[in-house]
Short mmCIF file of C-alpha atoms in Angstrom, two decimals:
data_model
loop_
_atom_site.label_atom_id
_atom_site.label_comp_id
_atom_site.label_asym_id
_atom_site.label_seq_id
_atom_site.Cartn_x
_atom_site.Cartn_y
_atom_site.Cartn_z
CA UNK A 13 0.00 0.00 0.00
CA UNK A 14 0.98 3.32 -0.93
CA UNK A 15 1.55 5.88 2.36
CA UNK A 16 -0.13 8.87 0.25
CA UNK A 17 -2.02 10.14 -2.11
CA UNK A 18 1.15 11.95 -3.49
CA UNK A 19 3.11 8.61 -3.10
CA UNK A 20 0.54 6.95 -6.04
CA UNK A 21 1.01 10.51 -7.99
CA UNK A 22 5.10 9.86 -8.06
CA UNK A 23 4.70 6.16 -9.13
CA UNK A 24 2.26 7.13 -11.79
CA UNK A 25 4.66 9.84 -12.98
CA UNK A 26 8.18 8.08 -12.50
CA UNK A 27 6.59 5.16 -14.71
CA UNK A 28 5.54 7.55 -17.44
CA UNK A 29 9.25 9.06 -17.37
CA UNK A 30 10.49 5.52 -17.13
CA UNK A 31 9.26 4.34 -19.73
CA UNK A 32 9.30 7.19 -22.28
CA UNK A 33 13.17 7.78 -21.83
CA UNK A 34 13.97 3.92 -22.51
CA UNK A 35 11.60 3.63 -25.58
CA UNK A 36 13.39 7.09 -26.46
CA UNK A 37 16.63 5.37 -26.06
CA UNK A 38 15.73 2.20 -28.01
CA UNK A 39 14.30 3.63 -31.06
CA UNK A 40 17.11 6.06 -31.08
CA UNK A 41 19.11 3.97 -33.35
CA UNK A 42 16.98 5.11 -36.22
CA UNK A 43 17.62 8.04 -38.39
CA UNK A 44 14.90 9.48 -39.85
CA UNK A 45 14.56 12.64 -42.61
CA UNK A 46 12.03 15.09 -43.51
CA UNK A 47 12.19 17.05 -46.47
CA UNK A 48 15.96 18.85 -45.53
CA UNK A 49 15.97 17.52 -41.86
CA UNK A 50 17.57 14.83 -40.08
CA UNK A 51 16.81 13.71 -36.71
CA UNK A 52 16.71 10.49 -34.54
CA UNK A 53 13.74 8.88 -33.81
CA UNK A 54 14.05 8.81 -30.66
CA UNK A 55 12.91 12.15 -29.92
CA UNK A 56 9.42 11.85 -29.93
CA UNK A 57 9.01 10.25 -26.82
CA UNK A 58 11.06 13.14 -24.66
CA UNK A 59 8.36 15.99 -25.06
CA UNK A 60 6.48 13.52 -22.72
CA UNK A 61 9.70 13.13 -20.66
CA UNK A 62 9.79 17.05 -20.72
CA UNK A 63 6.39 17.32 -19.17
CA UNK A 64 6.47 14.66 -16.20
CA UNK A 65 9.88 16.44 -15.25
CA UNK A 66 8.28 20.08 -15.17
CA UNK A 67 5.30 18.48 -13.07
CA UNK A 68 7.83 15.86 -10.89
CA UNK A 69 9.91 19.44 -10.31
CA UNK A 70 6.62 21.67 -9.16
CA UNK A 71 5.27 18.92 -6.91
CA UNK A 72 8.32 17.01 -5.55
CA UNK A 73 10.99 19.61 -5.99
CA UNK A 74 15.04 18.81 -6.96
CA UNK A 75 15.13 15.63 -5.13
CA UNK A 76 12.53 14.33 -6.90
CA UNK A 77 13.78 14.85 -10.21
CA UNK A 78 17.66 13.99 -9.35
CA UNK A 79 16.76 11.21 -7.85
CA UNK A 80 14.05 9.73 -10.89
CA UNK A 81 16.98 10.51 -13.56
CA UNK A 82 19.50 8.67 -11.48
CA UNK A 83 17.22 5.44 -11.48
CA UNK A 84 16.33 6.22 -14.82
CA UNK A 85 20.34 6.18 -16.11
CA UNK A 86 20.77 3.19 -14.38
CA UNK A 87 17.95 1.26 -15.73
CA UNK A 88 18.87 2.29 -19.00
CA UNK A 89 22.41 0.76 -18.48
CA UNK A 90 20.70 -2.04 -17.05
CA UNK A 91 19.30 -2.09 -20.72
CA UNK A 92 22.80 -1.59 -22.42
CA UNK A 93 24.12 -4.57 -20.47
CA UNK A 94 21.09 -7.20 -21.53
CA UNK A 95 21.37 -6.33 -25.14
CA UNK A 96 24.80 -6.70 -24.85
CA UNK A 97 24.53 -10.22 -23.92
CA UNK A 98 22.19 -10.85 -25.87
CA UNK A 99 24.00 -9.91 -28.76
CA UNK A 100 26.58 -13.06 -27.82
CA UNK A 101 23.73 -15.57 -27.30
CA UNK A 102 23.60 -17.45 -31.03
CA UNK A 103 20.52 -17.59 -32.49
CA UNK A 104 18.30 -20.14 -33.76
CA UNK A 105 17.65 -19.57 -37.19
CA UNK A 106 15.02 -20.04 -38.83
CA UNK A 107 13.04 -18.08 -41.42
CA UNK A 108 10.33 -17.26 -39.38
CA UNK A 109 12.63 -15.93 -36.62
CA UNK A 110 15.53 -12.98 -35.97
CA UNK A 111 19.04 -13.87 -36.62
CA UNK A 112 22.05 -12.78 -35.67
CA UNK A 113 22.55 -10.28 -38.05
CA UNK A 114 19.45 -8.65 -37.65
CA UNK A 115 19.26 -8.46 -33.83
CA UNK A 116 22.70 -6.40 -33.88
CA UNK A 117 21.50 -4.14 -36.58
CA UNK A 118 18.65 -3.05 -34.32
CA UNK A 119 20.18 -3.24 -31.00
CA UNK A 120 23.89 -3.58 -30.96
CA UNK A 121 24.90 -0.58 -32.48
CA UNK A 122 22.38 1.35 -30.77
CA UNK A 123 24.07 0.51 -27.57
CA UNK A 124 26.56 2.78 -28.29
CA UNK A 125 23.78 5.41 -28.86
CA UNK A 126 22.13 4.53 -25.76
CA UNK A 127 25.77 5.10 -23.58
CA UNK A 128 25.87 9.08 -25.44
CA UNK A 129 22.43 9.25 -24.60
CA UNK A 130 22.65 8.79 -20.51
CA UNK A 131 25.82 11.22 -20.50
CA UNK A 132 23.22 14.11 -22.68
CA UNK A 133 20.18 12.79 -20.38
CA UNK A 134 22.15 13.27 -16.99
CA UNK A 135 23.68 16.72 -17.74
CA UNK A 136 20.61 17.75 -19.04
CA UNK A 137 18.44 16.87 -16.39
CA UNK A 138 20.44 18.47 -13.66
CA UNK A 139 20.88 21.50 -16.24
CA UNK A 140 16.92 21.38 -16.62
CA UNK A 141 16.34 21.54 -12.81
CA UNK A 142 18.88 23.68 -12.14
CA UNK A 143 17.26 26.36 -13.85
CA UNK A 144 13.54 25.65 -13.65
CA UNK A 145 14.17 26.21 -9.70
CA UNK A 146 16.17 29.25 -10.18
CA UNK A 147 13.43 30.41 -12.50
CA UNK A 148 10.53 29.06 -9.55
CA UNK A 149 11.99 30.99 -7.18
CA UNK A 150 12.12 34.15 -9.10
CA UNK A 151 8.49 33.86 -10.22
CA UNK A 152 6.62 31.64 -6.88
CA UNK A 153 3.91 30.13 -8.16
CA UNK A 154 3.04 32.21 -10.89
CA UNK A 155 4.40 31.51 -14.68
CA UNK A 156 4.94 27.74 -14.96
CA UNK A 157 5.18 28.01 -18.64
CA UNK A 158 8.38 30.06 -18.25
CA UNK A 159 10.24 27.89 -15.99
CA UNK A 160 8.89 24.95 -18.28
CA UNK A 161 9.69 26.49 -21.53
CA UNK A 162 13.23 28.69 -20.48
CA UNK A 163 14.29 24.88 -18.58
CA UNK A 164 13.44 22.66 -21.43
CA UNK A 165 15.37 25.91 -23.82
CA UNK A 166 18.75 25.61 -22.17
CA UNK A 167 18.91 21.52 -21.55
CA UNK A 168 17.34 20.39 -24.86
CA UNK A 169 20.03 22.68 -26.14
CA UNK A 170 22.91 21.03 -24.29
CA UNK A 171 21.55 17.51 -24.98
CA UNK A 172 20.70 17.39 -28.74
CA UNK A 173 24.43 18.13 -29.66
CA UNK A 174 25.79 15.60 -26.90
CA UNK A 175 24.18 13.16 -28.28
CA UNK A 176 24.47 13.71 -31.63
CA UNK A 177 28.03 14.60 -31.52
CA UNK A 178 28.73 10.95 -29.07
CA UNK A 179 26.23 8.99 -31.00
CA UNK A 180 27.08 9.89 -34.98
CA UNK A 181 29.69 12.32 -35.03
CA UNK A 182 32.25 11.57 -33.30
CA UNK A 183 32.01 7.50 -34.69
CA UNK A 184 31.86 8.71 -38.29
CA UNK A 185 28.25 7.80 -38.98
CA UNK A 186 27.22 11.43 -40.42
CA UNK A 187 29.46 14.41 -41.74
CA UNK A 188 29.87 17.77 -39.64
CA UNK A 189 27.27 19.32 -41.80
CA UNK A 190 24.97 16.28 -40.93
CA UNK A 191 25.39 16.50 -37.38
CA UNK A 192 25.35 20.40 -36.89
CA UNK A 193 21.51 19.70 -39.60
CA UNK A 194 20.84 16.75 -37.15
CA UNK A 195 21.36 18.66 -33.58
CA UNK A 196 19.74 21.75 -34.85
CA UNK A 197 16.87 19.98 -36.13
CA UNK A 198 16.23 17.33 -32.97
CA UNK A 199 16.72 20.94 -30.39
CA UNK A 200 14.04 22.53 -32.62
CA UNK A 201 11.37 19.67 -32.83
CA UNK A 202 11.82 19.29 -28.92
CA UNK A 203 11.40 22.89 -27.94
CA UNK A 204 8.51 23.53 -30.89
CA UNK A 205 6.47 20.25 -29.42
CA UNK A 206 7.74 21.53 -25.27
CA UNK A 207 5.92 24.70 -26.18
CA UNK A 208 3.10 23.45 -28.21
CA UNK A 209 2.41 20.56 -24.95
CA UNK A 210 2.38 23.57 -22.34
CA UNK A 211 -1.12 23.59 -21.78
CA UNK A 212 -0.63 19.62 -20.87
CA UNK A 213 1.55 20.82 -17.52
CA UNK A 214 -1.17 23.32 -16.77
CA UNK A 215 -3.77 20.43 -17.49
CA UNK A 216 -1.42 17.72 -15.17
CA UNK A 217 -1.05 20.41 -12.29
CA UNK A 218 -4.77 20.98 -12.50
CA UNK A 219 -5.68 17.10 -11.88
CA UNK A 220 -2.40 16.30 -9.68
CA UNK A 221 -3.83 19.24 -7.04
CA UNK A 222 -7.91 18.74 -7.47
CA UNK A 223 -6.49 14.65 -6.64
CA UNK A 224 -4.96 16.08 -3.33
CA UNK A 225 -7.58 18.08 -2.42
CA UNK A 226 -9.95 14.96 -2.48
CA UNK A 227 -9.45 13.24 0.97
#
């Protein structure tokens, strides 16, 4: 049994967070372009990520978060090391089935993805609540979109070209011109859908405190 109301709130939120930043980190592997731009695929699942953080940081403060990201890092190298034995385990082949080959194309060289991706995830998230709190304390209460919006702004900033630069740079898979298209068009997409899913916080903080308020 849960001790709290709030208690059920965290485990409802941490799973969301979970869950989002490992898919993220999976399907990351995958390039995808549209029309000029070049991003990874696995940044559609961190606008969600973006929005359980902002609420985690309003209603359980920098302990919260710091603490969430650590577990989340370490599940996702949890992650790392299963694929990475699992890459070594033969398979049996048959045609109806995944063989060797294929497995590693999908998951073994996104390992290396996945190890750039918790360096960008933990600087960003102690970036992210470093300065939604210094922006919280400025403003109270008042203007969650701007310590939502001006967090995500500097951290998705910092992250995109970590990654990028770890990930496909810096192992030869794209060209400087392909990374710098790649970073600049993965920050963009983030903060574009961060602002557009603002009204979701509001929304979340809305439920989260009418919940509370319910004995």
């Amino acid at each position: 049994m849960f001790q709290s109301k709030k208690d059920t709130i965290y485990l409802i939120l941490a799973g969301i967070f979970i869950t989002n930043a490992i898919v993220a980190e999976l399907i990351g592997g995958k390039l995808i372009q549209i029309g000029p731009f070049i991003m990874s695929l696995g940044i559609l699942p961190w606008p969600i990520v973006f929005i359980t953080t902002d609420i985690i940081n309003e209603h359980f403060g920098k302990t919260g978060v710091k603490k969430l990201s650590f577990i989340t890092a370490g599940l996702i190298a949890y992650c790392i090391l299963i694929l990475f034995i699992g890459t070594k385990i033969p398979a049996f082949n048959t045609a109806e089935t995944v063989n060797d080959e294929q497995f590693y194309a999908v998951f073994g060289q996104g390992m290396f993805i996945m190890v750039a991706s918790i360096i960008a995830f933990l600087i960003s998230q102690l970036i992210d609540v470093s300065i939604f709190w210094f922006l919280r304390n400025k403003t109270g209460k008042k203007m969650i979109w701007l310590r939502s919006t001006g967090s995500t702004l500097i951290s998705q900033l910092i992250d995109s070209f970590i990654v990028s630069g770890i990930a496909f740079w810096l192992t030869g898979k794209i060209t400087t011109s392909q990374y710098l298209n790649m970073s600049i068009t993965g920050y963009s997409f983030k903060l574009i859908l961060a602002i557009a899913l603002t009204p979701l916080i509001y929304l979340g903080h809305h439920f989260i405190e009418k919940y509370l308020q319910n004995n």
